Amino acid sequence: RQRGNQQMGAVQDMVQRLLAHPWDWAIFTSTNAVAAAAAQLGLPLAVSHAAVGHATAEALRRQGITVAAQPAAANSEGLLALPQFCGVAGQKILLLKGEGGRELLHDTLIARGAQALPLAVYRRSALAPTREVIAELLNLADAAGSALAADNLEGFNRAVSDSHTLISRLEK
């Protein structure tokens, strides 16, 4: 147990040293990233802050952070199209995100000459829906036509995969 505490202390020390250096931008990819970063690291994290979407921008504002960049299209492509992120050579940028997910922001910023550091501040996890919830969703889909929505590709792929398994179980 003591070794685990020492390792955790070393990680926290490393993160604090990393954050002690001035960062030009902190880009938040979700409301979860805002909440986790505020709790774990404290805010503000950089000279300027950006949000990928409207809800993320609102979460930053609720934390007292001025949002200097927010795309009209709430996605990585929209953020990368903003003038603030076209000429980023030499800038230091933190990417606050969940574990996994797309690498487009990081890869594009690096290709444009930025020093970009992704920080996974939370872990995504799927909730296991109950048999009753799945049955109700299937009833709604039958009544209103079928549709599936997800806020990211990883969630969509998981939902499609899980739905096949769950439908098989319901049919038994």
Short mmCIF file of N, CA and C in Angstrom, two decimals:
data_model
loop_
_atom_site.label_atom_id
_atom_site.label_comp_id
_atom_site.label_asym_id
_atom_site.label_seq_id
_atom_site.Cartn_x
_atom_site.Cartn_y
_atom_site.Cartn_z
N ARG A 1 0.83 -1.20 0.00
CA ARG A 1 0.00 0.00 0.00
C ARG A 1 0.87 1.26 0.00
N GLN A 2 1.97 1.22 0.76
CA GLN A 2 2.85 2.38 0.82
C GLN A 2 3.47 2.65 -0.54
N ARG A 3 3.85 1.58 -1.27
CA ARG A 3 4.43 1.75 -2.60
C ARG A 3 3.43 2.42 -3.55
N GLY A 4 2.16 2.00 -3.46
CA GLY A 4 1.11 2.61 -4.29
C GLY A 4 0.97 4.09 -4.00
N ASN A 5 1.01 4.46 -2.72
CA ASN A 5 0.92 5.87 -2.34
C ASN A 5 2.12 6.65 -2.85
N GLN A 6 3.31 6.03 -2.81
CA GLN A 6 4.51 6.69 -3.32
C GLN A 6 4.41 6.91 -4.82
N GLN A 7 3.90 5.91 -5.55
CA GLN A 7 3.75 6.05 -7.00
C GLN A 7 2.74 7.13 -7.32
N MET A 8 1.61 7.16 -6.60
CA MET A 8 0.60 8.18 -6.83
C MET A 8 1.16 9.56 -6.53
N GLY A 9 1.93 9.67 -5.48
CA GLY A 9 2.57 10.95 -5.15
C GLY A 9 3.54 11.38 -6.23
N ALA A 10 4.28 10.43 -6.79
CA ALA A 10 5.23 10.75 -7.86
C ALA A 10 4.50 11.23 -9.11
N VAL A 11 3.37 10.58 -9.43
CA VAL A 11 2.58 11.00 -10.59
C VAL A 11 2.02 12.40 -10.37
N GLN A 12 1.46 12.65 -9.19
CA GLN A 12 0.92 13.98 -8.90
C GLN A 12 2.00 15.05 -8.96
N ASP A 13 3.20 14.72 -8.46
CA ASP A 13 4.32 15.66 -8.51
C ASP A 13 4.71 15.96 -9.96
N MET A 14 4.75 14.91 -10.80
CA MET A 14 5.10 15.08 -12.20
C MET A 14 4.07 15.96 -12.91
N VAL A 15 2.79 15.73 -12.65
CA VAL A 15 1.73 16.53 -13.27
C VAL A 15 1.85 17.99 -12.83
N GLN A 16 2.09 18.22 -11.56
CA GLN A 16 2.22 19.59 -11.07
C GLN A 16 3.42 20.32 -11.70
N ARG A 17 4.54 19.59 -11.87
CA ARG A 17 5.71 20.19 -12.53
C ARG A 17 5.40 20.51 -13.99
N LEU A 18 4.66 19.61 -14.63
CA LEU A 18 4.27 19.81 -16.02
C LEU A 18 3.38 21.04 -16.16
N LEU A 19 2.44 21.19 -15.25
CA LEU A 19 1.51 22.31 -15.32
C LEU A 19 2.13 23.63 -14.87
N ALA A 20 3.26 23.56 -14.22
CA ALA A 20 3.94 24.79 -13.79
C ALA A 20 4.51 25.57 -14.97
N HIS A 21 4.73 24.88 -16.09
CA HIS A 21 5.23 25.55 -17.29
C HIS A 21 4.08 26.26 -17.98
N PRO A 22 4.34 27.41 -18.57
CA PRO A 22 3.25 28.14 -19.23
C PRO A 22 2.76 27.42 -20.50
N TRP A 23 1.47 27.25 -20.61
CA TRP A 23 0.84 26.65 -21.79
C TRP A 23 0.08 27.74 -22.51
N ASP A 24 0.17 27.74 -23.83
CA ASP A 24 -0.55 28.74 -24.62
C ASP A 24 -2.05 28.46 -24.64
N TRP A 25 -2.41 27.19 -24.81
CA TRP A 25 -3.80 26.80 -24.92
C TRP A 25 -4.08 25.55 -24.08
N ALA A 26 -5.29 25.48 -23.56
CA ALA A 26 -5.85 24.25 -23.01
C ALA A 26 -7.15 24.02 -23.78
N ILE A 27 -7.21 22.90 -24.49
CA ILE A 27 -8.40 22.57 -25.27
C ILE A 27 -9.16 21.47 -24.54
N PHE A 28 -10.43 21.71 -24.30
CA PHE A 28 -11.29 20.75 -23.62
C PHE A 28 -12.23 20.12 -24.63
N THR A 29 -12.29 18.79 -24.64
CA THR A 29 -13.08 18.08 -25.63
C THR A 29 -14.48 17.71 -25.15
N SER A 30 -14.76 17.88 -23.87
CA SER A 30 -16.09 17.50 -23.36
C SER A 30 -16.34 18.13 -21.99
N THR A 31 -17.60 18.10 -21.57
CA THR A 31 -17.94 18.58 -20.23
C THR A 31 -17.28 17.70 -19.17
N ASN A 32 -17.17 16.39 -19.46
CA ASN A 32 -16.49 15.50 -18.52
C ASN A 32 -15.03 15.91 -18.34
N ALA A 33 -14.38 16.34 -19.42
CA ALA A 33 -12.99 16.78 -19.32
C ALA A 33 -12.88 18.03 -18.45
N VAL A 34 -13.84 18.93 -18.57
CA VAL A 34 -13.83 20.14 -17.74
C VAL A 34 -13.96 19.76 -16.26
N ALA A 35 -14.96 18.94 -15.95
CA ALA A 35 -15.20 18.56 -14.55
C ALA A 35 -14.00 17.82 -13.98
N ALA A 36 -13.45 16.88 -14.73
CA ALA A 36 -12.33 16.09 -14.22
C ALA A 36 -11.08 16.95 -14.06
N ALA A 37 -10.80 17.81 -15.02
CA ALA A 37 -9.62 18.67 -14.92
C ALA A 37 -9.75 19.65 -13.76
N ALA A 38 -10.94 20.21 -13.58
CA ALA A 38 -11.16 21.13 -12.46
C ALA A 38 -10.91 20.43 -11.13
N ALA A 39 -11.40 19.21 -11.00
CA ALA A 39 -11.26 18.46 -9.75
C ALA A 39 -9.83 17.98 -9.52
N GLN A 40 -9.16 17.53 -10.58
CA GLN A 40 -7.85 16.91 -10.43
C GLN A 40 -6.69 17.89 -10.52
N LEU A 41 -6.83 18.89 -11.38
CA LEU A 41 -5.69 19.76 -11.69
C LEU A 41 -5.90 21.20 -11.27
N GLY A 42 -7.15 21.61 -11.20
CA GLY A 42 -7.46 23.01 -10.94
C GLY A 42 -7.44 23.79 -12.24
N LEU A 43 -8.18 24.88 -12.25
CA LEU A 43 -8.27 25.74 -13.43
C LEU A 43 -7.92 27.15 -13.00
N PRO A 44 -7.38 27.99 -13.87
CA PRO A 44 -7.08 27.78 -15.29
C PRO A 44 -5.79 26.99 -15.49
N LEU A 45 -5.64 26.46 -16.71
CA LEU A 45 -4.48 25.65 -17.03
C LEU A 45 -3.56 26.29 -18.06
N ALA A 46 -4.02 27.35 -18.72
CA ALA A 46 -3.24 27.95 -19.81
C ALA A 46 -3.59 29.42 -19.93
N VAL A 47 -2.88 30.08 -20.83
CA VAL A 47 -3.16 31.48 -21.12
C VAL A 47 -4.55 31.60 -21.73
N SER A 48 -4.89 30.69 -22.66
CA SER A 48 -6.19 30.70 -23.33
C SER A 48 -6.81 29.32 -23.26
N HIS A 49 -8.14 29.29 -23.27
CA HIS A 49 -8.89 28.04 -23.18
C HIS A 49 -9.85 27.92 -24.35
N ALA A 50 -9.97 26.70 -24.87
CA ALA A 50 -10.88 26.43 -25.98
C ALA A 50 -11.78 25.26 -25.63
N ALA A 51 -12.97 25.28 -26.22
CA ALA A 51 -13.95 24.21 -26.01
C ALA A 51 -14.40 23.70 -27.36
N VAL A 52 -14.51 22.38 -27.47
CA VAL A 52 -14.94 21.80 -28.75
C VAL A 52 -16.42 22.09 -29.02
N GLY A 53 -17.24 22.15 -28.00
CA GLY A 53 -18.67 22.38 -28.21
C GLY A 53 -19.28 23.37 -27.24
N HIS A 54 -20.55 23.69 -27.48
CA HIS A 54 -21.27 24.68 -26.67
C HIS A 54 -21.37 24.26 -25.21
N ALA A 55 -21.78 23.02 -24.95
CA ALA A 55 -21.93 22.56 -23.57
C ALA A 55 -20.59 22.59 -22.84
N THR A 56 -19.52 22.26 -23.53
CA THR A 56 -18.18 22.29 -22.93
C THR A 56 -17.78 23.72 -22.61
N ALA A 57 -18.10 24.64 -23.52
CA ALA A 57 -17.81 26.06 -23.27
C ALA A 57 -18.58 26.56 -22.05
N GLU A 58 -19.85 26.16 -21.95
CA GLU A 58 -20.65 26.56 -20.79
C GLU A 58 -20.08 25.99 -19.50
N ALA A 59 -19.60 24.76 -19.53
CA ALA A 59 -18.99 24.15 -18.34
C ALA A 59 -17.75 24.93 -17.92
N LEU A 60 -16.94 25.36 -18.88
CA LEU A 60 -15.77 26.18 -18.56
C LEU A 60 -16.18 27.52 -17.96
N ARG A 61 -17.18 28.15 -18.54
CA ARG A 61 -17.66 29.45 -18.01
C ARG A 61 -18.17 29.31 -16.58
N ARG A 62 -18.85 28.19 -16.29
CA ARG A 62 -19.33 27.96 -14.91
C ARG A 62 -18.15 27.82 -13.94
N GLN A 63 -16.99 27.44 -14.45
CA GLN A 63 -15.78 27.34 -13.62
C GLN A 63 -15.04 28.68 -13.55
N GLY A 64 -15.60 29.72 -14.18
CA GLY A 64 -14.97 31.04 -14.17
C GLY A 64 -13.90 31.21 -15.24
N ILE A 65 -13.89 30.36 -16.24
CA ILE A 65 -12.89 30.41 -17.30
C ILE A 65 -13.46 31.10 -18.53
N THR A 66 -12.71 32.04 -19.08
CA THR A 66 -13.08 32.68 -20.34
C THR A 66 -12.73 31.75 -21.48
N VAL A 67 -13.68 31.54 -22.37
CA VAL A 67 -13.48 30.67 -23.52
C VAL A 67 -13.06 31.55 -24.70
N ALA A 68 -11.82 31.36 -25.14
CA ALA A 68 -11.26 32.18 -26.21
C ALA A 68 -11.52 31.62 -27.60
N ALA A 69 -11.89 30.33 -27.68
CA ALA A 69 -12.16 29.72 -28.99
C ALA A 69 -13.18 28.61 -28.82
N GLN A 70 -14.20 28.66 -29.70
CA GLN A 70 -15.25 27.65 -29.72
C GLN A 70 -15.80 27.59 -31.14
N PRO A 71 -15.73 26.44 -31.78
CA PRO A 71 -16.21 26.36 -33.16
C PRO A 71 -17.74 26.33 -33.24
N ALA A 72 -18.26 26.75 -34.39
CA ALA A 72 -19.71 26.64 -34.62
C ALA A 72 -20.09 25.17 -34.76
N ALA A 73 -19.25 24.40 -35.46
CA ALA A 73 -19.45 22.96 -35.58
C ALA A 73 -18.75 22.30 -34.40
N ALA A 74 -19.51 21.64 -33.53
CA ALA A 74 -18.98 21.10 -32.28
C ALA A 74 -18.23 19.80 -32.52
N ASN A 75 -17.06 19.90 -33.15
CA ASN A 75 -16.23 18.72 -33.37
C ASN A 75 -14.78 19.16 -33.57
N SER A 76 -13.90 18.18 -33.64
CA SER A 76 -12.47 18.48 -33.79
C SER A 76 -12.20 19.24 -35.08
N GLU A 77 -12.86 18.84 -36.15
CA GLU A 77 -12.67 19.51 -37.43
C GLU A 77 -13.03 20.99 -37.34
N GLY A 78 -14.13 21.28 -36.66
CA GLY A 78 -14.54 22.68 -36.49
C GLY A 78 -13.51 23.48 -35.71
N LEU A 79 -12.99 22.90 -34.64
CA LEU A 79 -11.98 23.60 -33.85
C LEU A 79 -10.72 23.85 -34.67
N LEU A 80 -10.29 22.84 -35.40
CA LEU A 80 -9.06 22.97 -36.20
C LEU A 80 -9.20 23.98 -37.33
N ALA A 81 -10.43 24.27 -37.75
CA ALA A 81 -10.66 25.25 -38.81
C ALA A 81 -10.62 26.69 -38.29
N LEU A 82 -10.67 26.87 -36.98
CA LEU A 82 -10.63 28.23 -36.42
C LEU A 82 -9.26 28.87 -36.68
N PRO A 83 -9.23 30.16 -36.92
CA PRO A 83 -7.95 30.85 -37.19
C PRO A 83 -6.93 30.67 -36.06
N GLN A 84 -7.41 30.56 -34.82
CA GLN A 84 -6.50 30.41 -33.67
C GLN A 84 -5.67 29.13 -33.75
N PHE A 85 -6.15 28.13 -34.49
CA PHE A 85 -5.46 26.84 -34.53
C PHE A 85 -4.87 26.51 -35.90
N CYS A 86 -4.83 27.50 -36.77
CA CYS A 86 -4.20 27.29 -38.09
C CYS A 86 -2.71 27.60 -38.04
N GLY A 87 -2.32 28.63 -37.31
CA GLY A 87 -0.91 29.00 -37.20
C GLY A 87 -0.40 28.77 -35.79
N VAL A 88 -0.22 27.51 -35.41
CA VAL A 88 0.15 27.18 -34.03
C VAL A 88 1.60 26.74 -33.87
N ALA A 89 2.40 26.89 -34.89
CA ALA A 89 3.81 26.45 -34.81
C ALA A 89 4.47 27.06 -33.58
N GLY A 90 5.09 26.21 -32.78
CA GLY A 90 5.81 26.65 -31.58
C GLY A 90 4.94 26.83 -30.35
N GLN A 91 3.63 26.76 -30.48
CA GLN A 91 2.75 26.94 -29.32
C GLN A 91 2.65 25.63 -28.53
N LYS A 92 2.46 25.78 -27.22
CA LYS A 92 2.29 24.65 -26.32
C LYS A 92 0.81 24.51 -26.00
N ILE A 93 0.27 23.32 -26.33
CA ILE A 93 -1.17 23.10 -26.22
C ILE A 93 -1.45 21.83 -25.42
N LEU A 94 -2.29 21.97 -24.39
CA LEU A 94 -2.79 20.82 -23.61
C LEU A 94 -4.12 20.40 -24.20
N LEU A 95 -4.30 19.11 -24.38
CA LEU A 95 -5.58 18.56 -24.84
C LEU A 95 -6.19 17.77 -23.69
N LEU A 96 -7.24 18.28 -23.09
CA LEU A 96 -7.90 17.63 -21.97
C LEU A 96 -9.05 16.79 -22.52
N LYS A 97 -8.99 15.47 -22.29
CA LYS A 97 -9.91 14.57 -22.95
C LYS A 97 -10.13 13.32 -22.11
N GLY A 98 -10.98 12.45 -22.62
CA GLY A 98 -11.17 11.14 -22.03
C GLY A 98 -10.16 10.16 -22.59
N GLU A 99 -10.00 9.05 -21.89
CA GLU A 99 -9.09 8.00 -22.34
C GLU A 99 -9.60 7.44 -23.66
N GLY A 100 -8.70 7.25 -24.61
CA GLY A 100 -9.10 6.74 -25.93
C GLY A 100 -9.60 7.89 -26.78
N GLY A 101 -10.48 7.59 -27.70
CA GLY A 101 -11.05 8.62 -28.56
C GLY A 101 -10.18 8.92 -29.76
N ARG A 102 -10.61 9.88 -30.53
CA ARG A 102 -9.94 10.26 -31.76
C ARG A 102 -8.61 10.95 -31.48
N GLU A 103 -7.69 10.84 -32.42
CA GLU A 103 -6.38 11.48 -32.32
C GLU A 103 -6.25 12.66 -33.27
N LEU A 104 -7.32 13.03 -33.96
CA LEU A 104 -7.26 14.08 -34.98
C LEU A 104 -6.72 15.40 -34.45
N LEU A 105 -7.21 15.87 -33.32
CA LEU A 105 -6.73 17.14 -32.76
C LEU A 105 -5.22 17.08 -32.52
N HIS A 106 -4.79 16.07 -31.80
CA HIS A 106 -3.37 15.93 -31.47
C HIS A 106 -2.52 15.85 -32.74
N ASP A 107 -2.88 14.93 -33.63
CA ASP A 107 -2.07 14.71 -34.82
C ASP A 107 -2.00 15.95 -35.70
N THR A 108 -3.12 16.65 -35.86
CA THR A 108 -3.14 17.85 -36.71
C THR A 108 -2.35 18.98 -36.08
N LEU A 109 -2.49 19.18 -34.78
CA LEU A 109 -1.73 20.25 -34.12
C LEU A 109 -0.22 19.98 -34.19
N ILE A 110 0.18 18.73 -34.02
CA ILE A 110 1.59 18.36 -34.15
C ILE A 110 2.06 18.63 -35.58
N ALA A 111 1.25 18.24 -36.56
CA ALA A 111 1.62 18.46 -37.97
C ALA A 111 1.74 19.95 -38.28
N ARG A 112 1.02 20.78 -37.55
CA ARG A 112 1.08 22.24 -37.75
C ARG A 112 2.20 22.88 -36.93
N GLY A 113 2.98 22.07 -36.24
CA GLY A 113 4.15 22.58 -35.54
C GLY A 113 3.97 22.89 -34.07
N ALA A 114 2.83 22.56 -33.51
CA ALA A 114 2.59 22.81 -32.08
C ALA A 114 3.22 21.71 -31.24
N GLN A 115 3.45 22.02 -29.98
CA GLN A 115 3.80 21.01 -28.99
C GLN A 115 2.49 20.67 -28.28
N ALA A 116 1.89 19.57 -28.67
CA ALA A 116 0.58 19.21 -28.13
C ALA A 116 0.71 18.01 -27.20
N LEU A 117 0.13 18.13 -26.02
CA LEU A 117 0.19 17.07 -25.03
C LEU A 117 -1.23 16.64 -24.67
N PRO A 118 -1.62 15.42 -25.03
CA PRO A 118 -2.94 14.94 -24.61
C PRO A 118 -2.90 14.47 -23.16
N LEU A 119 -3.87 14.92 -22.38
CA LEU A 119 -4.00 14.47 -20.98
C LEU A 119 -5.37 13.81 -20.83
N ALA A 120 -5.37 12.51 -20.63
CA ALA A 120 -6.62 11.78 -20.39
C ALA A 120 -6.98 11.98 -18.92
N VAL A 121 -8.00 12.80 -18.67
CA VAL A 121 -8.36 13.14 -17.30
C VAL A 121 -9.55 12.34 -16.78
N TYR A 122 -10.16 11.55 -17.65
CA TYR A 122 -11.23 10.66 -17.21
C TYR A 122 -11.27 9.45 -18.12
N ARG A 123 -11.95 8.42 -17.64
CA ARG A 123 -12.09 7.17 -18.38
C ARG A 123 -13.55 6.99 -18.77
N ARG A 124 -13.77 6.71 -20.03
CA ARG A 124 -15.12 6.40 -20.50
C ARG A 124 -15.47 4.98 -20.09
N SER A 125 -16.71 4.78 -19.70
CA SER A 125 -17.14 3.42 -19.40
C SER A 125 -18.59 3.27 -19.82
N ALA A 126 -18.89 2.14 -20.37
CA ALA A 126 -20.25 1.86 -20.82
C ALA A 126 -21.09 1.38 -19.64
N LEU A 127 -22.30 1.84 -19.59
CA LEU A 127 -23.25 1.35 -18.60
C LEU A 127 -23.96 0.14 -19.19
N ALA A 128 -24.12 -0.86 -18.40
CA ALA A 128 -24.82 -2.06 -18.88
C ALA A 128 -26.32 -1.84 -18.70
N PRO A 129 -27.06 -1.71 -19.82
CA PRO A 129 -28.50 -1.50 -19.69
C PRO A 129 -29.20 -2.76 -19.21
N THR A 130 -30.26 -2.56 -18.49
CA THR A 130 -31.03 -3.70 -18.00
C THR A 130 -31.90 -4.26 -19.13
N ARG A 131 -32.37 -5.45 -18.90
CA ARG A 131 -33.27 -6.11 -19.86
C ARG A 131 -34.52 -5.24 -20.09
N GLU A 132 -35.04 -4.65 -19.02
CA GLU A 132 -36.24 -3.82 -19.11
C GLU A 132 -35.99 -2.57 -19.96
N VAL A 133 -34.84 -1.94 -19.78
CA VAL A 133 -34.51 -0.74 -20.56
C VAL A 133 -34.39 -1.08 -22.04
N ILE A 134 -33.72 -2.18 -22.35
CA ILE A 134 -33.58 -2.60 -23.75
C ILE A 134 -34.94 -2.92 -24.36
N ALA A 135 -35.80 -3.60 -23.62
CA ALA A 135 -37.14 -3.92 -24.13
C ALA A 135 -37.92 -2.64 -24.42
N GLU A 136 -37.83 -1.67 -23.53
CA GLU A 136 -38.53 -0.39 -23.73
C GLU A 136 -37.97 0.35 -24.95
N LEU A 137 -36.66 0.34 -25.11
CA LEU A 137 -36.06 0.98 -26.29
C LEU A 137 -36.51 0.31 -27.58
N LEU A 138 -36.59 -1.01 -27.57
CA LEU A 138 -37.06 -1.72 -28.75
C LEU A 138 -38.52 -1.39 -29.05
N ASN A 139 -39.34 -1.26 -28.01
CA ASN A 139 -40.75 -0.87 -28.19
C ASN A 139 -40.84 0.53 -28.79
N LEU A 140 -40.02 1.46 -28.29
CA LEU A 140 -40.01 2.81 -28.83
C LEU A 140 -39.55 2.81 -30.29
N ALA A 141 -38.53 2.02 -30.59
CA ALA A 141 -38.03 1.94 -31.96
C ALA A 141 -39.11 1.39 -32.89
N ASP A 142 -39.88 0.39 -32.44
CA ASP A 142 -40.95 -0.16 -33.26
C ASP A 142 -42.04 0.87 -33.50
N ALA A 143 -42.34 1.68 -32.48
CA ALA A 143 -43.42 2.66 -32.58
C ALA A 143 -43.02 3.87 -33.41
N ALA A 144 -41.77 4.28 -33.33
CA ALA A 144 -41.37 5.54 -33.96
C ALA A 144 -40.38 5.37 -35.09
N GLY A 145 -40.06 4.17 -35.49
CA GLY A 145 -39.00 3.96 -36.47
C GLY A 145 -37.70 3.77 -35.72
N SER A 146 -36.69 3.30 -36.38
CA SER A 146 -35.44 2.99 -35.70
C SER A 146 -34.42 4.10 -35.87
N ALA A 147 -33.78 4.44 -34.78
CA ALA A 147 -32.70 5.43 -34.81
C ALA A 147 -31.75 5.13 -33.66
N LEU A 148 -30.48 5.40 -33.90
CA LEU A 148 -29.46 5.22 -32.86
C LEU A 148 -28.60 6.46 -32.86
N ALA A 149 -28.41 7.04 -31.70
CA ALA A 149 -27.58 8.24 -31.60
C ALA A 149 -26.48 8.00 -30.59
N ALA A 150 -25.31 8.54 -30.87
CA ALA A 150 -24.18 8.46 -29.95
C ALA A 150 -23.37 9.72 -30.11
N ASP A 151 -22.70 10.14 -29.04
CA ASP A 151 -21.93 11.39 -29.11
C ASP A 151 -20.49 11.18 -29.55
N ASN A 152 -20.10 9.92 -29.81
CA ASN A 152 -18.77 9.67 -30.35
C ASN A 152 -18.76 8.32 -31.04
N LEU A 153 -17.78 8.13 -31.91
CA LEU A 153 -17.71 6.90 -32.69
C LEU A 153 -17.52 5.67 -31.81
N GLU A 154 -16.73 5.81 -30.77
CA GLU A 154 -16.50 4.69 -29.86
C GLU A 154 -17.82 4.24 -29.22
N GLY A 155 -18.62 5.21 -28.78
CA GLY A 155 -19.92 4.89 -28.19
C GLY A 155 -20.87 4.28 -29.19
N PHE A 156 -20.85 4.78 -30.41
CA PHE A 156 -21.70 4.22 -31.47
C PHE A 156 -21.34 2.77 -31.74
N ASN A 157 -20.05 2.49 -31.93
CA ASN A 157 -19.61 1.12 -32.20
C ASN A 157 -20.00 0.18 -31.07
N ARG A 158 -19.83 0.64 -29.83
CA ARG A 158 -20.19 -0.17 -28.68
C ARG A 158 -21.69 -0.42 -28.64
N ALA A 159 -22.49 0.61 -28.94
CA ALA A 159 -23.94 0.46 -28.92
C ALA A 159 -24.41 -0.53 -29.97
N VAL A 160 -23.84 -0.44 -31.16
CA VAL A 160 -24.22 -1.38 -32.22
C VAL A 160 -23.86 -2.81 -31.81
N SER A 161 -22.66 -2.99 -31.30
CA SER A 161 -22.22 -4.32 -30.88
C SER A 161 -23.09 -4.84 -29.75
N ASP A 162 -23.32 -4.00 -28.75
CA ASP A 162 -24.13 -4.42 -27.60
C ASP A 162 -25.57 -4.71 -28.00
N SER A 163 -26.11 -3.93 -28.95
CA SER A 163 -27.51 -4.12 -29.33
C SER A 163 -27.73 -5.49 -29.95
N HIS A 164 -26.79 -5.96 -30.75
CA HIS A 164 -26.92 -7.29 -31.34
C HIS A 164 -26.96 -8.36 -30.24
N THR A 165 -26.10 -8.23 -29.27
CA THR A 165 -26.06 -9.19 -28.16
C THR A 165 -27.34 -9.13 -27.35
N LEU A 166 -27.79 -7.92 -27.04
CA LEU A 166 -28.98 -7.76 -26.19
C LEU A 166 -30.24 -8.22 -26.90
N ILE A 167 -30.35 -7.92 -28.19
CA ILE A 167 -31.53 -8.36 -28.94
C ILE A 167 -31.57 -9.89 -28.98
N SER A 168 -30.42 -10.51 -29.16
CA SER A 168 -30.37 -11.98 -29.15
C SER A 168 -30.87 -12.52 -27.83
N ARG A 169 -30.45 -11.87 -26.73
CA ARG A 169 -30.88 -12.33 -25.41
C ARG A 169 -32.38 -12.14 -25.22
N LEU A 170 -32.93 -11.00 -25.72
CA LEU A 170 -34.35 -10.74 -25.55
C LEU A 170 -35.21 -11.72 -26.36
N GLU A 171 -34.69 -12.15 -27.46
CA GLU A 171 -35.46 -13.06 -28.32
C GLU A 171 -35.52 -14.47 -27.75
N LYS A 172 -34.70 -14.78 -26.77
CA LYS A 172 -34.69 -16.13 -26.19
C LYS A 172 -35.85 -16.33 -25.26
#
